Structure formats: C-alpha cells, structure tokens
Tab-separated table of C-alpha atoms in Angstrom:
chain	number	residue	atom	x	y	z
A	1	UNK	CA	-70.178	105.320	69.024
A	2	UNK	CA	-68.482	102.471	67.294
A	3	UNK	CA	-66.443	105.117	65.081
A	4	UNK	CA	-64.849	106.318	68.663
A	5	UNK	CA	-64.163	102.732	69.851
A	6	UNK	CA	-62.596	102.274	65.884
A	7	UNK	CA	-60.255	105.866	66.593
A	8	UNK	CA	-59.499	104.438	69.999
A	9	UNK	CA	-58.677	100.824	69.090
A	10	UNK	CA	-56.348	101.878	65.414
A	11	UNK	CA	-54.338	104.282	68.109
A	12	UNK	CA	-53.582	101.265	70.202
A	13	UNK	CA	-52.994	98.545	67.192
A	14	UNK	CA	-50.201	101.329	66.021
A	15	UNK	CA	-48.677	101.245	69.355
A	16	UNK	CA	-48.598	97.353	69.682
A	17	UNK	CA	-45.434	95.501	68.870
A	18	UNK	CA	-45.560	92.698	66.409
A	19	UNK	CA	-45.739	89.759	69.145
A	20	UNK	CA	-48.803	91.617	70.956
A	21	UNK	CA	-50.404	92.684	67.361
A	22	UNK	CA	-50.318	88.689	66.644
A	23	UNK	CA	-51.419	87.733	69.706
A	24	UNK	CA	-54.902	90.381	69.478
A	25	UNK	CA	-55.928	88.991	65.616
A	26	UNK	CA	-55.277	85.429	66.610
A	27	UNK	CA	-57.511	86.084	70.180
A	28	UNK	CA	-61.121	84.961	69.739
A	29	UNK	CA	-62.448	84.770	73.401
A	30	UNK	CA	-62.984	88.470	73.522
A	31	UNK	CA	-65.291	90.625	71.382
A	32	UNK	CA	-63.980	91.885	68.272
A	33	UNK	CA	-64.201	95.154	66.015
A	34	UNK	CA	-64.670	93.537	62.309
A	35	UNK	CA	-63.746	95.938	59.469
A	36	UNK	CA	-64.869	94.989	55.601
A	37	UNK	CA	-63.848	96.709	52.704
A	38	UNK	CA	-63.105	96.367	49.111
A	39	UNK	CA	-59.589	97.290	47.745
A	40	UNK	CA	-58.912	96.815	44.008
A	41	UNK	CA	-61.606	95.207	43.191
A	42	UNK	CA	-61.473	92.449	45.838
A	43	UNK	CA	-63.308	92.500	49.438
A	44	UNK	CA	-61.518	91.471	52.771
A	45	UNK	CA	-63.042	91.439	56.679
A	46	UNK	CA	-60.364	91.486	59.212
A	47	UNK	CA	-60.741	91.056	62.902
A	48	UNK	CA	-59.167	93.187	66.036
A	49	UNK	CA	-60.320	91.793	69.381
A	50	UNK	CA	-60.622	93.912	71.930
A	51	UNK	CA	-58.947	92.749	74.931
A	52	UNK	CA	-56.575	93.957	78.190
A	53	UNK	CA	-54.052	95.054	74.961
A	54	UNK	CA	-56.129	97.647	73.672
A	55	UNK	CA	-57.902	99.009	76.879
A	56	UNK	CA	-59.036	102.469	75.685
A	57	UNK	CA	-60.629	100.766	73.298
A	58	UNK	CA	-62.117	97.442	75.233
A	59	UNK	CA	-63.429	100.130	78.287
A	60	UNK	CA	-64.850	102.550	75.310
A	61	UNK	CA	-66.887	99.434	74.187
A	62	UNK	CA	-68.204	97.393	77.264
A	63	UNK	CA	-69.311	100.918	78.336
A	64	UNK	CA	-71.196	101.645	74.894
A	65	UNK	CA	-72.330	98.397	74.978
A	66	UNK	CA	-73.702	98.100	78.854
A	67	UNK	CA	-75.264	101.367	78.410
A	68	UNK	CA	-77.322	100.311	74.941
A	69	UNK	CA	-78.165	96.980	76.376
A	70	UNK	CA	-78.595	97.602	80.492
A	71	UNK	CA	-82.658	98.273	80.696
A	72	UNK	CA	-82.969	95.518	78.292
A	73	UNK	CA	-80.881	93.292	80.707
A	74	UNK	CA	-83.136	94.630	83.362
A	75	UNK	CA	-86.557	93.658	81.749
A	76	UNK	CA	-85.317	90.118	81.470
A	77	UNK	CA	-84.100	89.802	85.209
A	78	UNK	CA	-87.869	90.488	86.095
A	79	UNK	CA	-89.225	88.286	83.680
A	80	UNK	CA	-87.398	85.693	86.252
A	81	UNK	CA	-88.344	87.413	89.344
A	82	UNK	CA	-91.840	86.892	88.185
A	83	UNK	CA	-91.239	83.606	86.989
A	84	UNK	CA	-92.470	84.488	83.491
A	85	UNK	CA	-89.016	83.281	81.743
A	86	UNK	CA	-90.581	80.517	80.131
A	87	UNK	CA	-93.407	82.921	78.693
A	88	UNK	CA	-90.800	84.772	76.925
A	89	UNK	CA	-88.867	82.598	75.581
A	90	UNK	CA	-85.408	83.414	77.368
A	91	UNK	CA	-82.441	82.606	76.076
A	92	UNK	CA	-78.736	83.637	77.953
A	93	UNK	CA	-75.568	82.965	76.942
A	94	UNK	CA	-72.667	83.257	79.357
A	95	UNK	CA	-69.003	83.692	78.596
A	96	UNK	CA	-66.076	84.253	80.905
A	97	UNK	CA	-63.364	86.828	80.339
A	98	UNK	CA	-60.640	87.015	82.656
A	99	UNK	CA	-61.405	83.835	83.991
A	100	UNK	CA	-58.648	81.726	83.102
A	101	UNK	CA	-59.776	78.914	85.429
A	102	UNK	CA	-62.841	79.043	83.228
A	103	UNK	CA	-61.700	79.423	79.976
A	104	UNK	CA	-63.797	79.164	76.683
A	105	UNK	CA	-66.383	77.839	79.937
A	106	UNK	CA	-70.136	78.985	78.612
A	107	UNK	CA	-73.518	78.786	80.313
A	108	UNK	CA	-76.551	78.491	78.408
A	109	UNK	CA	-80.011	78.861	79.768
A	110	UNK	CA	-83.103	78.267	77.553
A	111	UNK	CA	-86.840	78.470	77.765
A	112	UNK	CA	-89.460	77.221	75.748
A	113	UNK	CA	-92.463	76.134	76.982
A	114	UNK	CA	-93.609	74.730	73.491
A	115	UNK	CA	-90.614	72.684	72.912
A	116	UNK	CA	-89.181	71.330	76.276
A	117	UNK	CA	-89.140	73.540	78.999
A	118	UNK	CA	-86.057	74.520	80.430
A	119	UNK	CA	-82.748	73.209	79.042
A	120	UNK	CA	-79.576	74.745	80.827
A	121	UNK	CA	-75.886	73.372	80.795
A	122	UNK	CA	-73.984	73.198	83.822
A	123	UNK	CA	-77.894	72.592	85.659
A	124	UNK	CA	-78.015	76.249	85.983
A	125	UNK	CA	-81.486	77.299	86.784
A	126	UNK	CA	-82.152	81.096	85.920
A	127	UNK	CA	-82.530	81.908	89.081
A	128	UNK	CA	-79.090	80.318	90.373
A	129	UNK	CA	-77.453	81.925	87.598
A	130	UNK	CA	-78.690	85.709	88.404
A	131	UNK	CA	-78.032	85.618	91.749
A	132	UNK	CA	-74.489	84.554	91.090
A	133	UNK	CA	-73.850	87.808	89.031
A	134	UNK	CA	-73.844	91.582	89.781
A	135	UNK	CA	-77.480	93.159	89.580
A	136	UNK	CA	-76.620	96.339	88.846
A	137	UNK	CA	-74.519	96.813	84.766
A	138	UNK	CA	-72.209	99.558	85.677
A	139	UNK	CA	-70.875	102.661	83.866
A	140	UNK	CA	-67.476	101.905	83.906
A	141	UNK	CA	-65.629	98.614	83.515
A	142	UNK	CA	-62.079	97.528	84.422
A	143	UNK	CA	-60.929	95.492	81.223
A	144	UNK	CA	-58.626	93.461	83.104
A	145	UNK	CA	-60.570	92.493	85.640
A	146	UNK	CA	-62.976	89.308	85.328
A	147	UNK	CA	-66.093	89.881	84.301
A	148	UNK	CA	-69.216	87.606	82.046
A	149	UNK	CA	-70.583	88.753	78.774
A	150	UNK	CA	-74.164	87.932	79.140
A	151	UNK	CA	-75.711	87.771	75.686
A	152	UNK	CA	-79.606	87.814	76.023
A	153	UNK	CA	-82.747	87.454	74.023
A	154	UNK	CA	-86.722	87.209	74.936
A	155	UNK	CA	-90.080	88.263	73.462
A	156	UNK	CA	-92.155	90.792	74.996
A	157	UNK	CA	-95.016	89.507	76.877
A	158	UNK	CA	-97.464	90.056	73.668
A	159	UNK	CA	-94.801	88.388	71.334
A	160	UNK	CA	-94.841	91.531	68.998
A	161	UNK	CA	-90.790	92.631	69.969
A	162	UNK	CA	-87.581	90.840	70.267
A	163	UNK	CA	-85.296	92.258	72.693
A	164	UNK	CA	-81.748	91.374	72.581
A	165	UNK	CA	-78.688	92.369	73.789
A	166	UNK	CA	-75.480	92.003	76.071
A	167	UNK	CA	-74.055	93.058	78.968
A	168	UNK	CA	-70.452	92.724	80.954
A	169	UNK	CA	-70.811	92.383	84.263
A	170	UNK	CA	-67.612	92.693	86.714
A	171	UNK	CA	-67.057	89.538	88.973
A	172	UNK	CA	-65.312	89.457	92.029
A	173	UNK	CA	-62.393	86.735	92.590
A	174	UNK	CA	-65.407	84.779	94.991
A	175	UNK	CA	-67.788	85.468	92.412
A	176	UNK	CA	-65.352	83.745	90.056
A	177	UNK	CA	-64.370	81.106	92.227
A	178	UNK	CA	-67.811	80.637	92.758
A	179	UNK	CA	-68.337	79.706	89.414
A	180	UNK	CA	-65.384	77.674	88.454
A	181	UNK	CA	-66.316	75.529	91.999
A	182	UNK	CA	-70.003	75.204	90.548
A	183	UNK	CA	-69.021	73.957	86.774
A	184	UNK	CA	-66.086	71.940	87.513
C-alpha cells in the first residue's frame, strides 16, 4: 500500500546525508511520493522521489504499481495485436530511467481516428514500440537497473470505461542501446 512505500521511503530519507537528501527533492525524472498537509494554519506539498537512493522504497512501489496496473497493460498490448488501437483511443507515454544516454528522452504514441490518426514522436509505430520492450511486467524490479515507465490510457471497446495506468518494465543494456540507436 502507499502507507508501506511512505514507512519504507521516511526510513531511508532519515538515513540519507544532506548532499544525497538534496539531490532526491531536487530529482524530477523519477516518480515521486507527494505529502500535503496543513501546519498552523498554512498548507504545504513536498516532494520525495523515489529513486536508486531510497531502494526499499522505489522496489516497494514499481512492484505495487506493476501489480495494480499489469492486466491493464495487457488489455492494451492486444488492442495492438488486433490492430484495434485506433478504436480505443490509445495513448502511451514512455520515459526512461536509468538510461542516461536517454535522458528526460520520451515516446509518445497516440490514436484517434476522429482527429488524425496516428501521431507518434520519434516515428514509433505501436507495434515497433512493443516489440522493443519486455512482454511480460514482472514481480520484482531492480531499481538500479534501466527500465521505461509506460504510462497508458484507452477506452474499452464500447467506450463506457477508461483504463489507465503504468507499468516499469526492465530493459536490457541492448534493449537500451536499442533505443538510444533508434531516437538519436
């Protein structure tokens, strides 16, 4: 649950020395915990990424997280199989973490049949893109290895749910390499 990956992560923050504290708040290419309150009156939000610093924490969310959002993941990779990616209106989101060859790189695939089809960056096609990535979203992660956050949203086929999620998927040094040779 996200109060274990909270225990986890103010266990680690304690343990951190100033430098690598600094270093966590400033980080934004990882996902974050975001705490809100309200102290005397007045409300404050601060941010704690999760990253290779914290890894009880970071491993105790990509596994929460794969494991809410895998079948979800699933569903969309056969809506490409099938070819009916347009009909549901899929939209992915790729980010790189570990990557430093492709840092603050994304991909984004989008279709919509009623506006313009498919728009992509990088001239990713769906397909190209899947079958560059792992199929299966495992159990257990590495935090420090590299890996993509996939973010991902469609419709069902009758248009009466939105699914949405994301999953981190772990990529091999060739899968990597792979990618930076494709972008850049």
């Amino acid at each position: 649950s996200a109060n274990d990956v909270w225990r986890i992560l103010k266990t680690e923050l304690a343990a951190l020395d100033d430098k690598a504290f600094l270093e966590l708040v400033n980080s934004d290419r990882y996902p974050a915990v975001l705490v809100r309150g309200l102290v005397h009156g007045r409300n404050f939000t601060d941010r704690y990424a999760l990253t290779p610093a914290t890894p009880g924490a970071f491993n105790a969310y990509l596994e929460q997280n794969n494991a809410y959002s895998k079948d979800h993941f699933a569903q969309a990779r056969l809506l490409v199989e099938a070819g009916k990616h347009n009909m549901a209106h899929l939209n992915i989101t790729a980010t790189f973490l570990n990557v430093p060859t492709l840092y603050n790189t994304q991909i984004f695939l989008h279709a919509d049949p009623e506006e313009m089809g498919v728009v992509n960056s990088y001239n990713f096609t769906f397909e190209e893109f899947l079958s560059m990535v792992p199929e299966t979203v495992p159990a257990e992660m590495d935090c420090t290895a590299p890996m993509v956050e996939i973010s991902f949203e469609f419709f069902s086929t009758d248009y009466a749910e939105v699914y949405s999620g994301a999953v981190y998927l772990p990529l091999t040094q060739e899968q990597a390499d792979a990618f930076t040779a494709r972008i850049r």
